[in-house]
XYZ file of C-alpha atoms in Angstrom:
340
model
C -109.180 84.512 -6.306
C -105.682 85.758 -7.074
C -105.501 89.491 -7.743
C -103.200 91.229 -10.228
C -101.205 92.636 -7.281
C -100.715 89.112 -5.904
C -99.412 87.943 -9.293
C -96.972 90.862 -9.471
C -95.727 90.115 -5.955
C -95.120 86.475 -6.880
C -93.164 87.494 -9.982
C -91.080 89.980 -7.969
C -90.239 87.275 -5.427
C -89.171 84.914 -8.218
C -86.948 87.589 -9.777
C -85.441 88.509 -6.392
C -84.743 84.853 -5.595
C -83.019 84.389 -8.960
C -80.957 87.535 -8.381
C -79.836 86.384 -4.934
C -78.990 82.934 -6.267
C -76.819 84.445 -9.017
C -74.969 86.950 -6.837
C -74.875 85.508 -3.317
C -71.494 83.910 -4.088
C -69.918 87.168 -5.214
C -67.251 89.347 -3.670
C -67.184 93.084 -4.286
C -63.718 94.540 -4.578
C -61.754 97.377 -6.109
C -59.139 96.941 -8.821
C -55.779 98.208 -7.536
C -53.561 96.877 -10.354
C -54.236 95.978 -13.968
C -52.309 93.638 -16.267
C -54.766 93.177 -19.136
C -56.657 89.926 -18.540
C -55.337 89.727 -14.974
C -56.152 92.231 -12.236
C -55.450 92.528 -8.522
C -58.472 93.449 -6.403
C -58.683 94.687 -2.846
C -61.476 92.683 -1.212
C -62.126 93.271 2.489
C -58.581 94.705 2.821
C -57.073 91.558 1.251
C -55.316 91.587 -2.146
C -56.814 88.919 -4.417
C -55.475 87.972 -7.859
C -58.342 87.763 -10.345
C -58.877 86.859 -13.960
C -61.253 88.764 -16.238
C -64.146 86.594 -17.460
C -64.188 85.677 -21.127
C -67.605 87.319 -21.534
C -65.899 90.734 -21.475
C -64.215 89.922 -24.786
C -67.504 89.012 -26.500
C -68.976 92.487 -26.160
C -69.528 94.761 -29.148
C -67.192 97.314 -27.567
C -64.617 95.683 -25.271
C -64.417 97.435 -21.897
C -62.159 95.611 -19.458
C -61.894 96.306 -15.720
C -59.328 99.003 -15.008
C -57.621 100.462 -11.954
C -60.165 102.139 -9.699
C -63.096 100.023 -10.878
C -65.442 98.423 -8.378
C -65.979 94.873 -9.600
C -67.816 91.707 -8.633
C -65.914 88.420 -8.492
C -67.158 84.911 -7.877
C -66.153 83.163 -4.669
C -65.073 79.998 -6.498
C -61.548 80.348 -7.842
C -60.437 78.895 -11.173
C -57.876 76.094 -11.589
C -55.043 78.622 -11.130
C -56.387 79.799 -7.785
C -57.703 83.099 -9.144
C -61.168 84.553 -8.625
C -63.097 85.496 -11.796
C -64.306 89.075 -12.401
C -67.770 88.883 -13.967
C -69.047 92.454 -13.972
C -68.132 96.082 -13.304
C -70.145 98.474 -11.171
C -71.220 101.598 -13.051
C -68.398 104.148 -13.013
C -68.820 107.600 -11.487
C -65.950 108.962 -13.590
C -63.270 107.728 -15.974
C -60.131 109.057 -17.640
C -59.996 107.496 -21.102
C -58.379 107.934 -24.502
C -58.141 106.130 -27.829
C -55.756 103.218 -27.433
C -52.291 103.986 -28.822
C -51.620 102.942 -32.414
C -54.014 102.375 -35.294
C -56.727 100.494 -33.394
C -60.009 102.262 -32.613
C -60.616 100.847 -29.151
C -61.201 103.075 -26.150
C -58.739 102.639 -23.294
C -59.947 103.542 -19.808
C -56.844 104.580 -17.864
C -58.478 105.033 -14.442
C -62.003 104.879 -13.014
C -64.011 106.311 -10.111
C -61.566 109.156 -9.563
C -62.243 112.383 -7.688
C -59.393 114.508 -9.069
C -57.099 114.249 -12.078
C -53.718 115.925 -11.641
C -52.086 116.712 -14.992
C -48.317 116.829 -14.490
C -45.896 118.796 -16.651
C -42.337 119.729 -15.813
C -40.835 123.188 -16.219
C -38.342 122.075 -18.849
C -38.747 121.079 -22.499
C -41.808 118.989 -21.571
C -43.810 122.199 -21.155
C -46.114 122.115 -24.161
C -49.399 124.052 -24.215
C -50.867 122.001 -27.057
C -50.315 118.728 -25.195
C -51.614 120.308 -21.988
C -54.865 121.302 -23.712
C -55.238 117.706 -24.949
C -54.952 116.440 -21.392
C -57.365 119.115 -20.163
C -59.931 118.298 -22.860
C -59.863 114.571 -22.076
C -59.870 115.217 -18.317
C -62.852 117.563 -18.461
C -64.892 114.830 -20.153
C -64.098 112.409 -17.307
C -66.552 113.613 -14.668
C -63.680 114.279 -12.221
C -62.141 117.524 -10.964
C -59.062 118.660 -12.892
C -55.925 120.393 -11.590
C -52.486 121.046 -13.094
C -49.154 120.412 -11.376
C -45.991 122.034 -12.775
C -43.054 120.042 -11.423
C -39.351 120.877 -11.074
C -39.904 124.541 -10.216
C -36.230 124.685 -9.243
C -35.521 124.754 -13.003
C -37.685 127.877 -13.476
C -37.947 129.979 -10.301
C -40.008 132.685 -12.054
C -42.891 130.541 -13.291
C -45.752 132.949 -12.538
C -46.224 133.830 -16.228
C -46.644 130.111 -17.042
C -49.311 129.759 -14.351
C -51.271 132.730 -15.666
C -51.049 131.460 -19.257
C -52.256 128.003 -18.252
C -55.178 129.422 -16.299
C -56.262 131.672 -19.166
C -55.801 129.020 -21.890
C -57.285 126.049 -20.037
C -59.749 127.536 -17.556
C -58.154 125.415 -14.791
C -58.457 127.218 -11.461
C -55.872 125.263 -9.461
C -52.367 125.263 -10.982
C -49.656 124.120 -8.583
C -45.954 124.889 -8.972
C -43.851 122.407 -7.007
C -40.381 121.007 -6.519
C -39.933 117.769 -4.614
C -36.223 118.655 -4.403
C -36.762 121.942 -2.520
C -40.257 121.102 -1.125
C -41.551 124.241 -2.846
C -45.364 124.169 -3.179
C -45.694 120.701 -1.660
C -47.800 121.684 1.342
C -50.341 123.475 -0.858
C -50.571 120.452 -3.145
C -50.993 118.052 -0.206
C -53.850 120.213 1.090
C -55.737 119.473 -2.157
C -55.525 115.694 -1.599
C -58.134 114.597 0.937
C -58.316 111.290 2.851
C -60.279 108.511 1.087
C -60.350 110.468 -2.170
C -59.078 108.784 -5.317
C -56.645 110.799 -7.427
C -54.692 110.009 -10.574
C -51.445 111.439 -11.931
C -51.223 111.681 -15.739
C -48.456 113.088 -17.904
C -45.461 112.237 -20.035
C -42.477 110.203 -18.884
C -39.888 112.192 -16.983
C -42.217 114.805 -15.461
C -41.715 113.416 -11.966
C -44.857 111.321 -11.409
C -42.964 108.502 -9.687
C -40.895 110.913 -7.564
C -44.019 112.752 -6.438
C -45.805 109.450 -5.805
C -42.976 108.234 -3.555
C -43.068 111.517 -1.627
C -46.817 111.243 -1.002
C -46.511 107.568 -0.048
C -43.727 108.323 2.410
C -41.538 105.553 0.975
C -39.844 104.642 -2.287
C -42.335 102.330 -3.938
C -41.949 103.512 -7.543
C -38.624 103.256 -9.388
C -37.335 106.573 -10.678
C -35.772 107.100 -14.092
C -33.669 109.997 -15.283
C -33.899 112.006 -18.469
C -32.396 111.057 -21.800
C -30.148 113.447 -23.682
C -33.180 114.889 -25.487
C -34.781 115.819 -22.115
C -37.436 113.140 -22.547
C -38.178 110.776 -19.708
C -37.593 107.055 -19.494
C -40.569 104.825 -18.714
C -40.290 103.701 -15.090
C -43.953 102.934 -14.340
C -44.854 99.982 -16.563
C -48.444 99.432 -15.465
C -51.246 101.213 -13.648
C -51.702 100.660 -9.946
C -53.499 102.245 -7.006
C -51.678 102.941 -3.745
C -52.602 104.428 -0.356
C -50.858 107.706 0.540
C -49.738 108.787 4.003
C -52.771 111.079 4.206
C -55.185 108.209 3.482
C -55.973 109.090 -0.131
C -55.886 106.533 -2.954
C -53.366 107.457 -5.664
C -53.360 105.921 -9.148
C -49.984 106.159 -10.882
C -49.914 105.683 -14.647
C -47.180 105.052 -17.217
C -46.039 108.066 -19.226
C -48.242 108.736 -22.256
C -46.564 109.645 -25.522
C -49.789 109.529 -27.515
C -52.957 111.318 -26.406
C -55.703 110.694 -28.958
C -59.360 111.555 -28.576
C -62.436 109.415 -28.635
C -65.888 111.050 -28.691
C -65.140 113.670 -26.010
C -66.974 116.707 -27.355
C -68.348 117.480 -23.882
C -64.800 117.920 -22.606
C -63.950 119.986 -25.678
C -66.886 122.332 -25.030
C -65.779 122.791 -21.422
C -62.065 123.236 -22.166
C -62.874 125.753 -24.924
C -65.986 127.295 -23.363
C -65.002 130.753 -24.673
C -65.139 129.433 -28.247
C -68.418 127.551 -27.816
C -69.970 130.718 -26.366
C -68.816 132.672 -29.420
C -70.195 130.010 -31.780
C -73.606 130.378 -30.114
C -73.505 134.069 -31.072
C -72.955 133.433 -34.795
C -75.841 134.595 -36.990
C -76.185 131.198 -38.695
C -76.455 127.883 -36.869
C -74.376 126.130 -39.558
C -71.728 128.849 -39.692
C -68.397 127.489 -40.987
C -66.532 130.497 -39.518
C -65.009 131.386 -42.872
C -66.755 134.126 -44.859
C -70.287 134.202 -43.436
C -71.668 137.559 -42.283
C -72.344 137.857 -38.571
C -69.690 135.299 -37.626
C -68.754 135.898 -33.979
C -65.601 133.764 -34.313
C -64.206 135.896 -37.157
C -65.047 139.063 -35.275
C -63.206 137.759 -32.166
C -60.196 136.755 -34.281
C -60.051 140.158 -35.987
C -60.340 142.063 -32.708
C -57.744 139.911 -30.940
C -60.267 138.632 -28.395
C -59.560 135.099 -29.632
C -56.098 133.919 -30.689
C -55.559 132.172 -34.034
C -53.610 129.414 -32.237
C -56.388 128.645 -29.771
C -59.076 128.440 -32.455
C -56.786 126.244 -34.597
C -56.336 123.838 -31.653
C -60.092 123.702 -31.090
C -60.756 123.017 -34.783
C -58.070 120.320 -34.896
C -59.463 118.505 -31.852
C -63.013 118.707 -33.211
C -61.902 117.139 -36.530
C -60.055 114.349 -34.688
C -63.142 113.489 -32.655
C -65.390 113.531 -35.723
C -62.913 111.291 -37.578
C -62.816 108.802 -34.689
C -66.622 108.736 -34.444
C -66.955 108.176 -38.196
C -64.422 105.325 -38.240
C -65.963 103.736 -35.150
C -69.437 103.853 -36.713
C -68.145 102.160 -39.886
C -66.354 99.513 -37.811
C -69.467 98.697 -35.766
C -71.618 98.481 -38.913
C -69.053 96.163 -40.510
C -68.945 93.963 -37.411
C -72.749 93.700 -37.399
C -72.784 92.625 -41.059
C -70.109 89.984 -40.415
C -72.205 88.493 -37.590
C -75.233 88.000 -39.847
């Protein structure tokens, strides 16, 4: 007589056999370059051109493979000689934003990263509001976050900037470097460990490509100068992952002129932890921080403990995230109705 345990064992064997049949013809690789529907994967130290399966575009929320992703490809190439990417391994971290323009889609810039280096140059690019945007998004990624101030030769006395950034962002490691004079480079290199995956993010013209070439030990990335308005020219046109001299994996990204939030309230709470701690001290849970008695935010503003600018930035980011979430919810509900 067959026992319940025997039946369960038979079912498990059937499921396991089906699983092995489905996936025994798969390769596991890592995306090292992304061109939308086409990606380049490193599979057993060999670069393989792959195409993203059409099933990715039938999802409720489209999430395509991006640089740094671990993916599974079939072993049978398509008619163009490309392997097909069918699924993505769960990410340990991701740097993402709302896609530029009016669309609501999320864009994952890089995945499975250990450290995000936010680059800003010590010229007119230095903008604390933009820096806090980068910090907020980065802190929601699951990766470590550090700041790199480039072109220190333009501002030899940058210590006040470092202290301001540390106090405003809560970032412990702020590096001041110049590739031209080699100032600060050894300290920065000591923060990049072999086999780690790092990503450089920042605007065009901050020196991402120059720094990338220095860490690679050869000129792989083209370098653009500055326009008359001190803004950079786009030289990196797509995201790619490269191996540095030290053995780390470096993801270089195009300059970002638009940094818009998705639902990244966890990063907001971490980037503005001083404000969230004050909010917890308000007498009322639904305090609007306007005229309510016992408002810890108003008390901190009046005493100078909290700056008006910092609270305004926090409030602005919070409204942007709420607006995105509201529009995304309406879009998903509309899509569901259209499918019925």
